[in-house]
CSV table of C-alpha atoms in Angstrom, one decimal:
chain,number,residue,atom,x,y,z
A,1,MET,CA,-33.1,24.6,-16.3
A,2,THR,CA,-34.0,22.7,-19.4
A,3,PHE,CA,-33.1,19.1,-19.9
A,4,GLN,CA,-32.4,17.3,-23.1
A,5,THR,CA,-34.2,14.1,-23.7
A,6,ASP,CA,-30.9,12.3,-24.4
A,7,SER,CA,-27.6,13.3,-22.7
A,8,LYS,CA,-24.2,12.1,-23.5
A,9,PHE,CA,-21.2,11.9,-21.1
A,10,ARG,CA,-17.7,11.3,-22.4
A,11,PHE,CA,-15.0,9.3,-20.7
A,12,ARG,CA,-11.6,11.1,-20.5
A,13,LEU,CA,-8.5,9.4,-19.2
A,14,ASP,CA,-7.0,11.0,-16.2
A,15,ARG,CA,-3.2,11.5,-15.7
A,16,ARG,CA,-3.0,8.4,-13.4
A,17,ALA,CA,-4.6,6.1,-16.0
A,18,ARG,CA,-2.3,7.5,-18.7
A,19,TRP,CA,0.8,6.8,-16.6
A,20,VAL,CA,-0.3,3.4,-15.6
A,21,SER,CA,-1.0,2.6,-19.3
A,22,VAL,CA,2.5,3.8,-20.4
A,23,ILE,CA,4.3,2.0,-17.6
A,24,ALA,CA,2.4,-1.3,-18.1
A,25,LEU,CA,3.0,-1.3,-21.9
A,26,ALA,CA,6.7,-0.5,-21.3
A,27,ALA,CA,7.0,-3.3,-18.8
A,28,ILE,CA,5.3,-5.8,-21.2
A,29,ALA,CA,7.7,-4.7,-24.0
A,30,ALA,CA,10.7,-5.0,-21.7
A,31,GLY,CA,9.5,-8.5,-20.6
A,32,VAL,CA,9.1,-9.6,-24.2
A,33,GLY,CA,12.5,-8.1,-25.1
A,34,ALA,CA,14.2,-9.9,-22.1
A,35,LEU,CA,12.6,-13.2,-23.1
A,36,PHE,CA,14.0,-12.8,-26.6
A,37,TYR,CA,17.4,-12.0,-25.3
A,38,VAL,CA,17.5,-14.8,-22.7
A,39,SER,CA,16.0,-17.5,-25.0
A,40,GLY,CA,18.2,-16.6,-27.9
A,41,GLY,CA,15.3,-15.9,-30.2
A,42,SER,CA,13.4,-19.2,-29.7
A,43,TYR,CA,9.7,-19.6,-30.1
A,44,LEU,CA,8.9,-19.0,-26.4
A,45,PRO,CA,9.0,-15.2,-26.5
A,46,ALA,CA,6.9,-15.2,-29.7
A,47,TRP,CA,4.2,-17.2,-28.0
A,48,PHE,CA,4.4,-15.0,-24.9
A,49,ALA,CA,4.1,-11.8,-27.1
A,50,THR,CA,1.2,-13.3,-29.0
A,51,VAL,CA,-0.7,-14.2,-25.8
A,52,VAL,CA,-0.1,-10.8,-24.2
A,53,THR,CA,-1.0,-8.9,-27.4
A,54,ALA,CA,-4.2,-10.9,-27.8
A,55,SER,CA,-5.1,-10.4,-24.1
A,56,LEU,CA,-4.6,-6.6,-24.4
A,57,LEU,CA,-6.6,-6.4,-27.6
A,58,LEU,CA,-9.5,-8.3,-26.0
A,59,ALA,CA,-9.3,-6.0,-23.0
A,60,ALA,CA,-9.3,-3.0,-25.3
A,61,LEU,CA,-12.7,-4.0,-26.6
A,62,SER,CA,-14.2,-3.2,-23.2
A,63,ILE,CA,-12.7,0.3,-22.9
A,64,PRO,CA,-15.6,2.7,-22.2
A,65,ARG,CA,-16.1,5.5,-24.8
A,66,PHE,CA,-19.2,7.4,-23.6
A,67,MET,CA,-22.4,7.1,-21.5
A,68,ARG,CA,-25.9,8.1,-22.6
A,69,VAL,CA,-28.7,8.8,-20.2
A,70,SER,CA,-32.2,8.6,-21.7
A,71,PRO,CA,-35.7,8.4,-20.2
A,72,HIS,CA,-35.5,4.6,-20.6
A,73,SER,CA,-32.0,3.6,-19.7
A,74,VAL,CA,-28.4,4.4,-18.8
A,75,GLU,CA,-26.1,3.1,-21.5
A,76,VAL,CA,-22.3,2.7,-21.2
A,77,HIS,CA,-20.9,2.4,-24.7
A,78,CYS,CA,-17.6,0.6,-24.9
A,79,VAL,CA,-15.6,-0.2,-28.0
A,80,MET,CA,-17.4,-3.5,-28.6
A,81,GLU,CA,-19.7,-3.8,-25.7
A,82,LEU,CA,-22.9,-2.1,-24.4
A,83,VAL,CA,-23.9,-2.0,-20.8
A,84,LYS,CA,-27.5,-1.1,-20.5
A,85,ILE,CA,-29.2,-0.3,-17.1
A,86,PRO,CA,-32.9,0.2,-17.4
A,87,ILE,CA,-34.1,3.3,-15.5
A,88,PRO,CA,-37.1,1.4,-13.8
A,89,GLU,CA,-34.6,-1.2,-12.4
A,90,ILE,CA,-32.5,1.5,-10.6
A,91,ARG,CA,-33.2,1.3,-6.9
A,92,HIS,CA,-30.4,3.5,-5.5
A,93,ILE,CA,-27.8,5.9,-6.8
A,94,ARG,CA,-25.2,7.7,-4.8
A,95,PHE,CA,-21.8,9.4,-5.1
A,96,VAL,CA,-18.7,7.4,-4.0
A,97,GLU,CA,-15.5,8.9,-2.7
A,98,PRO,CA,-12.2,7.7,-4.1
A,99,ARG,CA,-11.0,6.7,-0.6
A,100,GLN,CA,-14.0,4.2,-0.5
A,101,MET,CA,-12.6,2.6,-3.6
A,102,ARG,CA,-9.2,2.0,-1.9
A,103,PHE,CA,-10.1,-1.6,-1.0
A,104,CYS,CA,-11.3,-2.6,-4.5
A,105,LEU,CA,-9.4,-5.1,-6.6
A,106,PRO,CA,-10.0,-6.3,-10.1
A,107,ILE,CA,-11.4,-9.9,-10.4
A,108,TRP,CA,-11.7,-9.9,-14.2
A,109,GLY,CA,-10.8,-6.6,-15.8
A,110,ILE,CA,-8.2,-3.9,-16.2
A,111,TYR,CA,-6.7,-1.5,-13.7
A,112,GLY,CA,-5.3,1.6,-15.4
A,113,VAL,CA,-4.5,0.5,-18.9
A,114,GLY,CA,-6.9,2.5,-20.9
A,115,GLY,CA,-9.1,3.1,-17.8
A,116,TYR,CA,-10.6,1.0,-15.1
A,117,TYR,CA,-13.2,-1.5,-16.1
A,118,GLY,CA,-14.4,-5.0,-15.5
A,119,TYR,CA,-15.6,-6.9,-12.5
A,120,TYR,CA,-14.1,-5.7,-9.2
A,121,VAL,CA,-14.5,-6.9,-5.6
A,122,ASN,CA,-14.8,-4.5,-2.6
A,123,LEU,CA,-12.8,-6.2,0.1
A,124,ARG,CA,-14.4,-4.1,2.8
A,125,GLU,CA,-18.0,-4.9,1.8
A,126,ARG,CA,-17.2,-8.3,0.3
A,127,ARG,CA,-19.3,-7.4,-2.8
A,128,VAL,CA,-18.7,-7.7,-6.5
A,129,PHE,CA,-19.5,-4.9,-8.8
A,130,ARG,CA,-19.0,-3.8,-12.4
A,131,LEU,CA,-16.7,-0.8,-12.8
A,132,CYS,CA,-16.6,1.5,-15.9
A,133,ALA,CA,-14.3,4.4,-15.3
A,134,SER,CA,-11.7,6.4,-17.1
A,135,GLN,CA,-10.5,8.3,-14.0
A,136,TRP,CA,-10.1,7.3,-10.3
A,137,ARG,CA,-12.5,10.0,-9.1
A,138,ASN,CA,-16.1,11.3,-9.7
A,139,PHE,CA,-17.6,7.9,-9.0
A,140,VAL,CA,-21.3,7.2,-9.0
A,141,GLN,CA,-22.7,3.9,-7.7
A,142,ILE,CA,-25.9,2.5,-9.2
A,143,ASP,CA,-27.7,-0.4,-7.5
A,144,THR,CA,-30.4,-2.2,-9.4
A,145,ALA,CA,-33.4,-4.3,-8.5
A,146,THR,CA,-31.7,-7.4,-9.8
A,147,LYS,CA,-28.9,-6.9,-7.2
A,148,GLY,CA,-26.5,-5.6,-9.8
A,149,ARG,CA,-24.1,-2.9,-8.7
A,150,TYR,CA,-22.3,-0.6,-11.1
A,151,VAL,CA,-19.7,2.0,-10.4
A,152,ILE,CA,-19.3,4.6,-13.1
A,153,SER,CA,-17.1,7.7,-13.4
A,154,CYS,CA,-17.7,10.8,-15.6
A,155,ASP,CA,-16.7,14.4,-15.8
A,156,ASP,CA,-19.9,15.8,-14.4
A,157,PRO,CA,-21.3,13.3,-11.9
A,158,ALA,CA,-23.8,15.8,-10.4
A,159,ARG,CA,-25.5,16.3,-13.7
A,160,PHE,CA,-25.4,12.6,-14.4
A,161,VAL,CA,-27.2,11.8,-11.1
A,162,GLU,CA,-29.6,14.7,-11.6
A,163,LEU,CA,-30.7,13.3,-15.0
A,164,ILE,CA,-31.2,9.8,-13.7
A,165,GLU,CA,-33.2,11.1,-10.7
A,166,ARG,CA,-35.3,13.1,-13.1
A,167,TYR,CA,-36.2,10.1,-15.2
A,168,ARG,CA,-36.9,7.8,-12.2
């Protein structure tokens, strides 16, 4: 089997993330509409709509677009952010089953709207980790020497892990 020196993995939203996105955006629109109706068109719904829109736009800047594995690093490219994990710092990499992610809650991030990303806490292990996923399956956990923990999802996790192991 031949390897490329630079491999790219795309993030694709799964059905669950699409539904959560649609439902959340509809709930927000309904909430703003209800505030406009109840308040009689005062400034309160306009402020609420502005804060919610600004929050969603800021969160959208961290939506993962693709990952790149090179001999030097694993890079997660988001809309306006780059998460770079140097290959020499990677101490352990393993697959994670979706049922193990059942006890994970977002601390600072998004659950379902455009994907799953941000800082999450695993209630069972009592550990904080960085999640970059577009689907709630195919998880790969990367532990680094600096005690950082990243959980990433992609369409082909076996090839992703194989490339990282090859470069280590």
